[in-house]
XYZ file of C-alpha atoms in Angstrom:
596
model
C -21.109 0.385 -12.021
C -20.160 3.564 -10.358
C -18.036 5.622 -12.260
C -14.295 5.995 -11.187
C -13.410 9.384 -9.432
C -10.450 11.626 -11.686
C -6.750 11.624 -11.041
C -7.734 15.436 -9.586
C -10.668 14.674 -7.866
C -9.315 11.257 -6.120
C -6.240 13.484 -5.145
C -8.076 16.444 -3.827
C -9.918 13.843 -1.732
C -7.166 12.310 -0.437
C -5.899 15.730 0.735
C -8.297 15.527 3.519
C -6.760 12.871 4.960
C -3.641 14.945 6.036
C -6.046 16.284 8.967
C -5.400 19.646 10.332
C -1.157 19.687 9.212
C -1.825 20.725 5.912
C -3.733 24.021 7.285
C -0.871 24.315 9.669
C 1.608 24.515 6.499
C -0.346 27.152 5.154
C -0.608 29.012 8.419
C 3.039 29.121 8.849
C 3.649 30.420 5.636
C 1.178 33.380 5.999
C 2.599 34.208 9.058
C 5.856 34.039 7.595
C 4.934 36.551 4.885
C 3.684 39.338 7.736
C 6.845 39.011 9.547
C 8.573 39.225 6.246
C 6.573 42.418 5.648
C 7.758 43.588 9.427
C 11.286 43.027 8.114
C 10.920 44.609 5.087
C 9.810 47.792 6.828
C 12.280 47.455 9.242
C 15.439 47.705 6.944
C 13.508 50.398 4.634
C 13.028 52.132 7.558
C 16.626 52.329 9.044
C 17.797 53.001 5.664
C 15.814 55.796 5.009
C 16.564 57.721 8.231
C 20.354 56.659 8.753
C 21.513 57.557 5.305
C 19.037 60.173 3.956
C 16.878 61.925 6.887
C 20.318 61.735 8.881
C 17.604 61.175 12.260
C 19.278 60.254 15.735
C 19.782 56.464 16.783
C 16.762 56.816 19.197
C 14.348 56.639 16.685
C 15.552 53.819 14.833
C 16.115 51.609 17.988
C 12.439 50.034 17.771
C 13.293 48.744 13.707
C 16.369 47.468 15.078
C 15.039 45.768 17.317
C 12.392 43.879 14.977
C 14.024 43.249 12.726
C 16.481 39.930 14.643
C 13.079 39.000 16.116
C 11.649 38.828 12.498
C 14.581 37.190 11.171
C 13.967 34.287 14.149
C 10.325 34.304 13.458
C 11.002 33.245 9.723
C 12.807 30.595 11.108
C 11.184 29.146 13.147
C 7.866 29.296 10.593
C 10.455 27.789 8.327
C 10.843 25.064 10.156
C 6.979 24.221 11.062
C 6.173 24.630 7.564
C 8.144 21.856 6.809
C 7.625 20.055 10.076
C 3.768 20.186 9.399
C 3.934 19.221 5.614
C 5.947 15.836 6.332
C 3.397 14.895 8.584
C 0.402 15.852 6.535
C 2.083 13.580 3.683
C 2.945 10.845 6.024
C -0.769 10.828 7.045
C -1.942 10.653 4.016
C 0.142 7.523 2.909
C -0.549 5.750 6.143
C -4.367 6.091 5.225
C -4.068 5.100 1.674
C -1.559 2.164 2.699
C -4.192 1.096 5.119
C -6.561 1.304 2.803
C -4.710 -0.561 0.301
C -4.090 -4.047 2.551
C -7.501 -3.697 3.327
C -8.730 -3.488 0.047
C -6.289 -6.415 -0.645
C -8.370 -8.502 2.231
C -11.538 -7.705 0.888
C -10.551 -8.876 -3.013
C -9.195 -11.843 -1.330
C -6.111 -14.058 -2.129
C -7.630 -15.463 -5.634
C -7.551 -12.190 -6.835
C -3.826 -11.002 -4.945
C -2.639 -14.712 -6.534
C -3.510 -13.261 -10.589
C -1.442 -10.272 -9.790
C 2.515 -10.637 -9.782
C 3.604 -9.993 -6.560
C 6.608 -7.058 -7.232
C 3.571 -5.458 -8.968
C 1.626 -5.252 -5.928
C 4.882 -4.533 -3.702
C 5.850 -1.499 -6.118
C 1.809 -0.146 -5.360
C 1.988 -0.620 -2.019
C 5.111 0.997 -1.511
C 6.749 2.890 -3.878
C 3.614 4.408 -5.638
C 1.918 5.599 -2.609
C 5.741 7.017 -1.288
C 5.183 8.904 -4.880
C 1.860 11.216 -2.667
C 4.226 12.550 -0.384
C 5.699 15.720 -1.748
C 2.491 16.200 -3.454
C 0.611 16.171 -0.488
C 3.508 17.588 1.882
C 5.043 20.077 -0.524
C 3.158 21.250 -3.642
C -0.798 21.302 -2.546
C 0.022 23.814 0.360
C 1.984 25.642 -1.758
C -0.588 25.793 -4.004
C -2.548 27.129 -1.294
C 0.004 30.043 -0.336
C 0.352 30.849 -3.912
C -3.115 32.169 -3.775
C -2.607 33.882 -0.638
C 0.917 35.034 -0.180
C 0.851 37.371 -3.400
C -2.793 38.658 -2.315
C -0.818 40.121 1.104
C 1.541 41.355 -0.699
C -0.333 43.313 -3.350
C -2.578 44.390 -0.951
C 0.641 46.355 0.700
C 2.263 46.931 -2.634
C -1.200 49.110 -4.130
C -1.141 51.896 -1.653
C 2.523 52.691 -2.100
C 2.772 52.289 -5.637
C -0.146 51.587 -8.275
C 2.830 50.993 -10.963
C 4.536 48.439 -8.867
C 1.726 46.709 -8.039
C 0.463 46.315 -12.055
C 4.126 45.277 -12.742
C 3.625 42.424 -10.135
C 0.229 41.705 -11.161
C 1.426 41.091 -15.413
C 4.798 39.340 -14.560
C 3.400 36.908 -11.863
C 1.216 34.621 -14.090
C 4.335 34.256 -16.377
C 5.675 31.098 -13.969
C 2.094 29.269 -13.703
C 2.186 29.410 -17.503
C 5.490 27.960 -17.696
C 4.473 25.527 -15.401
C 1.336 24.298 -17.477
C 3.060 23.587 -20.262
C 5.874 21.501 -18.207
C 2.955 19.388 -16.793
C 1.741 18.420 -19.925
C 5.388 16.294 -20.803
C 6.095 15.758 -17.257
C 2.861 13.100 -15.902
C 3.297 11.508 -19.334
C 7.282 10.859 -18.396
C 6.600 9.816 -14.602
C 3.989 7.258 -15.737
C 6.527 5.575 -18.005
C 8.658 5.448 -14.806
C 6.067 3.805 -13.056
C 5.594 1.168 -15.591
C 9.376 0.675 -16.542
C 10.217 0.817 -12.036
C 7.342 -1.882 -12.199
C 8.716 -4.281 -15.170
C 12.083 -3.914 -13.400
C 10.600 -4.886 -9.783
C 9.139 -8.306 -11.650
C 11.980 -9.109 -13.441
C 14.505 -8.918 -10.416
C 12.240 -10.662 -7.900
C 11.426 -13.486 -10.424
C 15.268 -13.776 -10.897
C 15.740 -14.215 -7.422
C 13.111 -16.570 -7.346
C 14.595 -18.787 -10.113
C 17.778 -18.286 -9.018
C 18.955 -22.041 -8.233
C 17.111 -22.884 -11.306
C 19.344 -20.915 -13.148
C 22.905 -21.807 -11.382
C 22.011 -25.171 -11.972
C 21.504 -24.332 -16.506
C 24.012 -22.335 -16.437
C 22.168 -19.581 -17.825
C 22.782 -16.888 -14.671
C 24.919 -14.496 -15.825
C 22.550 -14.755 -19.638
C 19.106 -14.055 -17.404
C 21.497 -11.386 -15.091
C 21.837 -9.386 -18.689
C 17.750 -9.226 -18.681
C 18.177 -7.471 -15.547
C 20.471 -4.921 -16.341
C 18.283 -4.127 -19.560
C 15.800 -3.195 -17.664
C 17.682 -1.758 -14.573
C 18.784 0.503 -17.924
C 15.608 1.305 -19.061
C 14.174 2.720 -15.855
C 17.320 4.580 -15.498
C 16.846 6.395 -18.842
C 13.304 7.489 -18.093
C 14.187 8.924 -14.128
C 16.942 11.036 -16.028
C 14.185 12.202 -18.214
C 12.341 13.148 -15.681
C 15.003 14.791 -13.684
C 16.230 16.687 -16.757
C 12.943 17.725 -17.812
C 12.530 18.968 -13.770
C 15.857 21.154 -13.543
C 14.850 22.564 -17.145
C 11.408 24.082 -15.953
C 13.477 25.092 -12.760
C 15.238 27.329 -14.865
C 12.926 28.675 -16.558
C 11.172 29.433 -13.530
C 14.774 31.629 -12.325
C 14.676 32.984 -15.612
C 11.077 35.101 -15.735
C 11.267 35.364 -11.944
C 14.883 36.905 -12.377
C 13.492 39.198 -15.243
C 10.080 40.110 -13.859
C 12.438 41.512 -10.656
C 14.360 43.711 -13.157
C 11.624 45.095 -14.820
C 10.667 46.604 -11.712
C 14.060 47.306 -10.885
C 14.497 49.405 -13.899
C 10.905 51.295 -13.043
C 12.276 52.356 -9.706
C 15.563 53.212 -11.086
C 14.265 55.310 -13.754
C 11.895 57.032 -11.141
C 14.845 57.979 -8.886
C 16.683 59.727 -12.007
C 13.106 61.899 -12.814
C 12.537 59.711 -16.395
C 8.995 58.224 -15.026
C 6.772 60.514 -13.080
C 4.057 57.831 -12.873
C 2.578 55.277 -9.958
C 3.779 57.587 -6.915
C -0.026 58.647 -6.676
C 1.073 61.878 -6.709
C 3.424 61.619 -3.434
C 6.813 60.716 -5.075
C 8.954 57.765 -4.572
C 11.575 57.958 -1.715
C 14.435 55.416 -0.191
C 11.853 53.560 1.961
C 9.794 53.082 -0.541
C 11.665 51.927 -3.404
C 13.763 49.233 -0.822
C 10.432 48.267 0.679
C 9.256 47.344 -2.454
C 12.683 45.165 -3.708
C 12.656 43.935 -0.886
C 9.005 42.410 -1.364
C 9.372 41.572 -4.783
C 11.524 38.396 -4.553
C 9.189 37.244 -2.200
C 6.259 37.897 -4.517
C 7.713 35.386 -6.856
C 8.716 32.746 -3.836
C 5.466 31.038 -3.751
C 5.164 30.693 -7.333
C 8.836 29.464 -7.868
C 8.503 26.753 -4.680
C 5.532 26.014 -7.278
C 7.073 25.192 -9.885
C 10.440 23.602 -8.015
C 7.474 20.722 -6.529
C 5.333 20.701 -9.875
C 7.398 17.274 -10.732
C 5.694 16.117 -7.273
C 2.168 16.921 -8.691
C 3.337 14.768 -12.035
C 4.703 12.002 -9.978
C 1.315 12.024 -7.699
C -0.723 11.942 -11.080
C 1.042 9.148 -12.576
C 1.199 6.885 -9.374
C -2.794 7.973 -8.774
C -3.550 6.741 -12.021
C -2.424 3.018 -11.361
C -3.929 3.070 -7.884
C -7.663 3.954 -8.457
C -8.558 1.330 -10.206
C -7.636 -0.790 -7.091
C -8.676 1.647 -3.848
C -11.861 2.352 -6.311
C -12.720 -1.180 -7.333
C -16.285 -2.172 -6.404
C -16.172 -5.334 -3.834
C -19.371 -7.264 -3.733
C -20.975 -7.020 -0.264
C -22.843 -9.422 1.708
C -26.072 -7.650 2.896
C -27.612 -7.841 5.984
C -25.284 -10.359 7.589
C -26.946 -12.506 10.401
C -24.996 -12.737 13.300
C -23.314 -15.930 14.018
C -22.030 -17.293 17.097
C -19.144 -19.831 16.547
C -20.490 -22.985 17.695
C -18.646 -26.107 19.330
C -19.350 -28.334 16.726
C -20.135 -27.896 12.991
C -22.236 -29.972 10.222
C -21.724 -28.626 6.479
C -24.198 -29.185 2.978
C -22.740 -28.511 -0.001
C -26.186 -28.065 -2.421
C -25.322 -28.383 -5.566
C -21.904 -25.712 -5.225
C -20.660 -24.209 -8.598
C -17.581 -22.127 -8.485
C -15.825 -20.542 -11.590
C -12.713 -18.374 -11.914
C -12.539 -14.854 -13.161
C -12.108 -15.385 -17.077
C -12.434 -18.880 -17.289
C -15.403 -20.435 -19.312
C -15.568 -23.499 -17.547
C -16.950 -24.311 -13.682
C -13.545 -25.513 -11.863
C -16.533 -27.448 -9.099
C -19.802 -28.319 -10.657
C -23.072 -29.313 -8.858
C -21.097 -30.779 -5.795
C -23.854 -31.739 -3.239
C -23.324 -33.533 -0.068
C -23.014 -33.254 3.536
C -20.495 -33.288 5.944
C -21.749 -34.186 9.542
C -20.018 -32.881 12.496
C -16.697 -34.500 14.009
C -16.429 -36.071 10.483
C -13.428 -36.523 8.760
C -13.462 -36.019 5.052
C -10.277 -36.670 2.890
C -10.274 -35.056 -0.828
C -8.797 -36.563 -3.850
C -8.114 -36.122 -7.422
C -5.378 -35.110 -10.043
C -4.460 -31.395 -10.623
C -7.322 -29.116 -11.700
C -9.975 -31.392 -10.533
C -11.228 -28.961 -8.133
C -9.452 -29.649 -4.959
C -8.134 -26.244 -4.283
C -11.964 -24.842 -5.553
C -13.386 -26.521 -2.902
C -10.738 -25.478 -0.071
C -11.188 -21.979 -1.210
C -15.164 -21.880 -1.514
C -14.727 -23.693 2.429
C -12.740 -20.494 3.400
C -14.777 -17.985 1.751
C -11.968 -16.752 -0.607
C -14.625 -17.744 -3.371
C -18.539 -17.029 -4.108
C -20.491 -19.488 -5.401
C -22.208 -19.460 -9.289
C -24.568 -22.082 -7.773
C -25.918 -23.837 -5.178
C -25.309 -22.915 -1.389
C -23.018 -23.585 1.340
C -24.777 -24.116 4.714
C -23.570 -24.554 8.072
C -25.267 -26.562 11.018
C -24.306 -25.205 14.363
C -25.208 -26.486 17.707
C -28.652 -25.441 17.645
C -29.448 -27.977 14.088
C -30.667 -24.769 12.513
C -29.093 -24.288 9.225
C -27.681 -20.831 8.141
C -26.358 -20.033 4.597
C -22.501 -18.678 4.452
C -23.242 -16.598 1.894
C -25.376 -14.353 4.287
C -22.508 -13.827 6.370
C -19.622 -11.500 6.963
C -16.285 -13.332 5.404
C -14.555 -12.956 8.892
C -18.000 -14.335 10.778
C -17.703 -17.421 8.993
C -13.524 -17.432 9.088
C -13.740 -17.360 12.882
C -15.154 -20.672 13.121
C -12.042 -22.318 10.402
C -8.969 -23.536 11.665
C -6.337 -24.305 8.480
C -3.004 -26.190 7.789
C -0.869 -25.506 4.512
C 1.778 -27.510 2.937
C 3.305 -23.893 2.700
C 3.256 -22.523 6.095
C 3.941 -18.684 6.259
C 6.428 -17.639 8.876
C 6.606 -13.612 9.868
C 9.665 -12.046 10.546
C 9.125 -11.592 14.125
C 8.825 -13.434 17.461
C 7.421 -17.267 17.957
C 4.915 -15.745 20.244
C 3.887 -13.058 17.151
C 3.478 -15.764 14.663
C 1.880 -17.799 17.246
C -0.830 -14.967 18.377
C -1.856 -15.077 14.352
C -4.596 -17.156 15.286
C -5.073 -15.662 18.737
C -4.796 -12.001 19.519
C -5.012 -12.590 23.174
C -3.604 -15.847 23.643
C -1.589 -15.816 27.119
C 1.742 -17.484 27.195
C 0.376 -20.069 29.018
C -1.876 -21.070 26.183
C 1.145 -20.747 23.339
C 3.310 -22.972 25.567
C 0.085 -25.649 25.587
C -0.260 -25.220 21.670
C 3.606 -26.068 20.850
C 3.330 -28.940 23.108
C 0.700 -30.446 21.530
C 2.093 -30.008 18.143
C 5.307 -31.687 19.723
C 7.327 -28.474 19.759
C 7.660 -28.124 23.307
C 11.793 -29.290 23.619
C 12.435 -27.318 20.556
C 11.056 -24.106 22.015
C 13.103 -25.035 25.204
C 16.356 -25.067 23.585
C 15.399 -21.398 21.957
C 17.781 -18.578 23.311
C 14.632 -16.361 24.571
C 12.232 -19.135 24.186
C 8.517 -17.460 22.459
C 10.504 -13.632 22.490
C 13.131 -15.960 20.123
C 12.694 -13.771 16.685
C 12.319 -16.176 13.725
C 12.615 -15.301 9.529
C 14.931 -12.888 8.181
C 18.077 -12.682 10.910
C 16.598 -14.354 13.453
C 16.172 -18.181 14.205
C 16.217 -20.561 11.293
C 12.953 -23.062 10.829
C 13.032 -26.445 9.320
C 10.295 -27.294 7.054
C 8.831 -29.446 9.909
C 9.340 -26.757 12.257
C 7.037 -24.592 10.363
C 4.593 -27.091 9.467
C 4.220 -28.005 13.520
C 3.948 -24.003 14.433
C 1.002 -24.042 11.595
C -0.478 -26.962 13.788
C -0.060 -25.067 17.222
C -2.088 -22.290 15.567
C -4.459 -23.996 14.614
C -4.698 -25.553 18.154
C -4.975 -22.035 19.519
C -7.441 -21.099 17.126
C -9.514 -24.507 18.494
C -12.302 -23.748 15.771
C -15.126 -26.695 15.234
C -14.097 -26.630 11.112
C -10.563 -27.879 10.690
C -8.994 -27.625 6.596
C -5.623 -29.295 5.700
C -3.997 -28.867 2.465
C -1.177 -31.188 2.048
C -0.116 -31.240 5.722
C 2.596 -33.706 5.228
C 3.793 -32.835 1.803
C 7.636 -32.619 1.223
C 8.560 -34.014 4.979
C 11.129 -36.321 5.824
C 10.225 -39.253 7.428
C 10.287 -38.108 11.112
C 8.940 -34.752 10.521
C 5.953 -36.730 8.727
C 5.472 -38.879 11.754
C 5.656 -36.132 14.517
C 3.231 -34.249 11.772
C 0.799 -36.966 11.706
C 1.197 -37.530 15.431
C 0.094 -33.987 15.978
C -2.713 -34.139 13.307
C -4.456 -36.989 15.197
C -4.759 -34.884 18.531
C -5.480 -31.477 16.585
C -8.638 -33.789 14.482
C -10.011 -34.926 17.427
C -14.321 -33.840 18.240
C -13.643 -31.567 15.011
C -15.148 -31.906 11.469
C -12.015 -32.463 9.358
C -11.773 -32.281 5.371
C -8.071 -32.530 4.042
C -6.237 -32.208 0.586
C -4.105 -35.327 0.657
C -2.608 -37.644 -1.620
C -0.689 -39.585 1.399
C -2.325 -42.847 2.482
C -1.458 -42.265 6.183
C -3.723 -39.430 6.023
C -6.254 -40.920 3.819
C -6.314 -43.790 7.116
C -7.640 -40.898 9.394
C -10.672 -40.034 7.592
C -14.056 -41.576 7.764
C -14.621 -41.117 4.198
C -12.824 -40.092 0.839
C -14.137 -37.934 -1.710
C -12.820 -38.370 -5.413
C -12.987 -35.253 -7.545
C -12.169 -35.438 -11.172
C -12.428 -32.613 -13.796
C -14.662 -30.567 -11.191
C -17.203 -33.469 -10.220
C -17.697 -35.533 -7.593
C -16.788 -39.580 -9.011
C -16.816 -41.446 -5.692
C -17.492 -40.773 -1.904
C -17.229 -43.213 0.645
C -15.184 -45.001 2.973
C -11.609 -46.210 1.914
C -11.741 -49.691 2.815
C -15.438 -49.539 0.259
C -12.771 -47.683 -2.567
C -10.709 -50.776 -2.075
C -13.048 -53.407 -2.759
C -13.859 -55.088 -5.467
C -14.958 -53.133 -8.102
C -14.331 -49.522 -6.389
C -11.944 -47.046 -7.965
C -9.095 -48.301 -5.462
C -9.673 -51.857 -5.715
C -5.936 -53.346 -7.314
C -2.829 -54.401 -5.725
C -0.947 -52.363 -2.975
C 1.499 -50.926 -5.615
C -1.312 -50.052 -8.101
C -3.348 -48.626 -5.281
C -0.181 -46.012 -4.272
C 0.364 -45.322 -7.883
C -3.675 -44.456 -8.391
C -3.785 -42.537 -5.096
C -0.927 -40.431 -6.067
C -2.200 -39.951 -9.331
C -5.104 -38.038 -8.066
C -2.704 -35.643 -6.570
C-alpha cells in the first residue's frame, strides 16, 4: 500500500493548484516593497533638503512628485495582493472539492452509506473552507517573508552596516515566536474539527428524529444534548481565538522593540555617543529617516506571518482528516474493454459471492443463474437475505469475492462486468427506488439526470408515459417549474412517477426496481404499476418487491434467504402444491410479506 503523503507535503502540493494567482500575490508584494523604497527616499529626501540643506523648491519638485504616485501604487498592489490571493484559495478548494465528490463516486455509495452524513458534509465543506487563508493568505506570505527583508537589507547594508546587523538579529525573533505558537495551536484547531464535527451529527440527527421526539415528549431533553455540544465547540473556537490574539501580541511586542533598538542606535549616533556603522561617512537626516522609515516594513512580512499562522494550524488540522480520504487507494479495473450498450441484455450470475467491509459472513453466497433477455425477474426474501447485495452487485456499487457477473449483448458474446469501467456498465442500467431523490432545482434538471441532452420534446414524452403529463400541465412554468426546497411541493407518488420518466429517458436494456410501490396510496400504486408495465416492456426486468401485483408481472420469482438462493421459478409453480407459496390466499400474503 502506498504510503500516505504528510500534512506538509499534501499541502505544498495542493499549492499548485492555485495556478499562476499565488505568484501574482507575491509579485504584488515585491513590487509593493520597491515603491515603498521610492517613498521612503522620497520623504528622506525632502526632509533633508527643506529643513537642513535649506535647497530651493526646484529641486525637490521630482520627490514630490513620487511620492502621491507611490502612495497610489501601494494601493493599488494592495489591492491585487489580496485580489490574487482569494482567487488562488478559491482555486484551490474548487479542485480539492472536485476532487472530493469524485473520490466519493469512485468509493461508491456502500462506502458514503458507513459514514454519517454531517461527517461527510462538515469535510466537504467546512474543512476544505479551512485551506483558504492558508493558501490565500499565509503561503504567499511565506513567500514574501523570504524576499521582502532580502530587498530591504540589500538597501539597508550600503548605508549602514550597524542597521543592517540590528535588522538581521531582531528579525528571526517573530518566526521563533511563531514556532512555538504552532506547536499548541494545530493541536487546538483539530479538537475544533472533531468537536464542529460531533456537533454537525448531533444537530442533523435531531432534526432527523425530530417527530420522533415531539411525539415522546423528550424534545426539549434531546434539545439539551444539543446545546452541550453547541457548548463544547464554542469553548475550543475561543481557545483558539485567544491563543491567536495572544501570539498577535507578542508578535507587536518584539516587532515594537526590535524598532526601538534601532531607534535608540540612530538617536545615540545623532548626539556623537556611537561613532560606529556610518562606514566612515557619518549618519545624516536622510539617512537616519530612510532607514525608520524601512524598518517597520522590515518587520511587515514577518508580522502578516504570524497574524495568518492560525490559518496554517487550521489548514493542518483540516488536512489531517482529509488525506486519508483524497489519498485512499480505489481498486481499478484494468484494461477495460469497450462496451457498446446493446438493445437487449441476457445476465449469468456464476456462482456470485459478495461480502461487506468488516463483516465475516458472505451477505450472497454461490448465487448462479441466468437471466435471459426481456425477462422479468422478481426477488424475495426477509431482511438481510441478500436482496439489497444483489441490487448493489447488479449496479456495480459492489465487487464480487466470487464467481462472475457476465453480460450477453446483442452479439451472444459474453463479456465479464468486472472488466469494465463502473460507468460502461451503468450506462446500460435503468433504476427505480422506493426513495426517489428529488434536486432542488427545475423538473427539466431532475429530469436530464438520466439524460444530459434530452430535448424537451423527449422530457414531455417521458412524464407522459409515467402518467405525469396533466400534472406537469397545471405547473406555473411547466419543466422550468423549480421543485425541493422553496419551490413546488412533490407527493410521494409524484416523485416515484418522475423516477419512472427517468428511467424512460434513460431507455437502457437492464431495468432494477427496488420497492417501486412501497408506501403508496392506493391510486398512486395503480398509476405506479400502470407506468411500470409500459416502462418493463422488451426490457430484462429484476425487482425488489414484496407486493403481489408486482410479483404478477414477472416471469419468475427468486427466493433468497440468509444469502442463498431457496427457490426460483414461476409464481403460479411457488403456489402449488408443495412449493414454498402453496397455502391459502391469507397465508400466501402473510408469507410473501414476510420475505420482505
Amino acid at each position: 500500500m502506498a504510503q500516505l503523503p504528510t500534512v506538509r507535503q499534501w499541502l505544498r502540493a495542493t499549492s499548485r493548484r492555485a495556478g499562476p494567482w499565488q505568484r501574482l500575490t507575491v509579485l504584488a508584494g515585491t513590487l509593493s516593497t520597491l515603491l515603498l523604497l521610492v517613498q521612503a527616499w522620497a520623504i528622506a529626501t525632502v526632509a533633508q533638503r527643506m529643513v537642513l540643506d535649506q535647497a530651493p523648491l526646484n529641486t525637490v519638485l521630482l520627490p514630490l512628485a513620487l511620492l502621491p504616485l507611490a502612495f497610489a501604487g501601494r494601493g493599488l498592489l494592495a489591492w491585487l495582493k489580496t485580489r490574487a490571493g482569494a482567487r488562488a484559495g478559491i482555486a484551490v478548494r474548487q479542485s480539492i472539492r472536485r476532487e472530493l465528490l469524485e473520490r466519493l463516486a469512485h468509493l461508491g455509495p456502500l462506502w458514503a452509506q458507513r459514514q454519517h452524513s454531517a461527517t461527510l458534509g462538515n469535510r466537504i465543506w467546512d474543512q476544505v473552507d479551512a485551506l483558504q487563508s492558508y493558501h490565500a493568505d499565509f503561503r504567499p506570505q511565506t513567500l514574501l517573508c523570504a524576499t521582502i527583508p532580502l530587498v530591504i537589507l540589500a538597501v539597508v547594508f550600503p548605508l549602514n552596516w550597524a542597521a543592517g546587523v540590528i535588522l538581521m538579529v531582531t528579525g528571526p525573533l517573530i518566526p521563533l515566536n511563531m514556532i512555538m505558537v504552532g506547536f499548541g495551536a494545530r493541536g487546538r484547531q483539530e479538537a475544533q474539527f472533531v468537536e464542529m464535527s460531533r456537533m454537525s451529527r448531533h444537530f442533523l440527527d435531531t432534526l432527523r428524529g425530530l417527530p420522533t421526539l415531539k411525539l415522546f415528549g423528550i424534545s426539549r431533553r434531546h434539545a439539551d444534548t444539543v446545546y452541550e455540544a453547541s457548548e463544547n465547540f464554542r469553548q475550543r473556537t475561543m481557545r483558539v481565538l485567544r491563543l491567536a490574539f495572544l501570539s498577535s501580541t507578542a508578535l507587536e511586542f518584539f516587532s515594537s522593540v526590535s524598532i526601538a533598538i534601532l531607534a535608540l542606535y540612530i538617536g545615540f549616533s545623532y548626539l556623537g555617543q556611537f561613532h560606529f556603522g556610518t562606514w566612515g561617512h557619518g549618519i545624516d537626516l536622510f539617512t537616519g529617516l530612510f532607514l525608520l522609515i524601512l524598518a517597520p516594513e522590515f518587520y511587515q512580512p514577518l508580522r502578516d506571518l504570524g497574524v495568518h499562522y492560525h490559518a496554517k494550524a487550521e489548514a493542518e488540522a483540516a488536512a489531517e482528516d482529509l488525506i486519508p480520504m483524497l489519498e485512499r487507494p480505489v481498486a481499478e479495473r484494468q484494461g477495460a474493454e469497450p462496451w457498446q450498450v446493446p438493445e437487449a441484455l441476457a445476465l449469468r450470475l456464476h456462482q456470485v459471492t459478495g461480502r461487506y467491509a468488516g463483516q465475516r459472513s458472505p451477505a450472497l453466497k454461490a448465487l448462479d443463474m441466468t437471466i435471459e433477455a426481456g425477462e422479468r425477474l422478481a426477488v424475495i426474501g426477509p431482511s438481510g437475505s441478500g436482496k439489497s447485495t444483489l441490487l448493489n452487485i447488479l449496479m456495480g456499487f459492489m465487487r464480487l469475492e466470487e464467481g462472475a457477473l457476465l453480460a450477453r449483448g446483442d452479439d451472444g458474446e459474453e463479456t465479464d462486468i468486472a472488466r469494465l469501467a463502473p460507468e460502461q456498465w451503468q450506462r446500460s442500467i435503468a433504476w427505480v427506488g422506493q426513495r426517489p431523490v428529488i434536486l432542488s432545482g427545475t423538473l427539466a434538471d431532475n429530469l436530464r439526470l438520466a439524460d444530459i441532452e434530452a430535448s424537451e420534446e423527449a422530457l414531455h414524452e417521458a412524464l407522459n408515459q409515467a402518467d405525469l403529463g396533466d400534472w406537469v400541465a397545471r405547473l406555473p412554468n411547466g419543466l422550468a417549474t423549480t421543485l425541493g426546497d422553496r419551490g413546488q411541493p412533490v407527493s410521494g407518488g409524484q416523485a416515484r412517477r418522475i423516477a419512472l420518466a427517468r428511467a424512460f429517458l434513460r431507455d437502457a436494456p437492464l431495468l432494477l426496481l427496488d420497492e417501486p410501490t412501497a408506501s403508496l396510496d392506493r391510486d398512486s400504486e395503480a398509476r405506479v404499476l400502470a407506468a411500470l408495465e409500459r416502462l418493463c416492456r422488451g426490457r430484462t426486468v429484476i425487482m425488489l418487491t414484496h407486493r403481489l401485483a408486482l410479483l404478477q408481472l414477472a416471469d419468475r420469482v427468486l427466493m433468497l434467504d440468509q444469502g442463498r438462493a431457496v427457490a426460483l421459478d414461476t409464481l403460479e409453480a411457488l403456489r402449488t402444491s408443495g412449493g414454498p407459496l402453496a397455502t391459502d390466499t391469507t397465508r400466501e400474503a402473510n408469507h410473501v410479506r414476510a420475505f420482505s
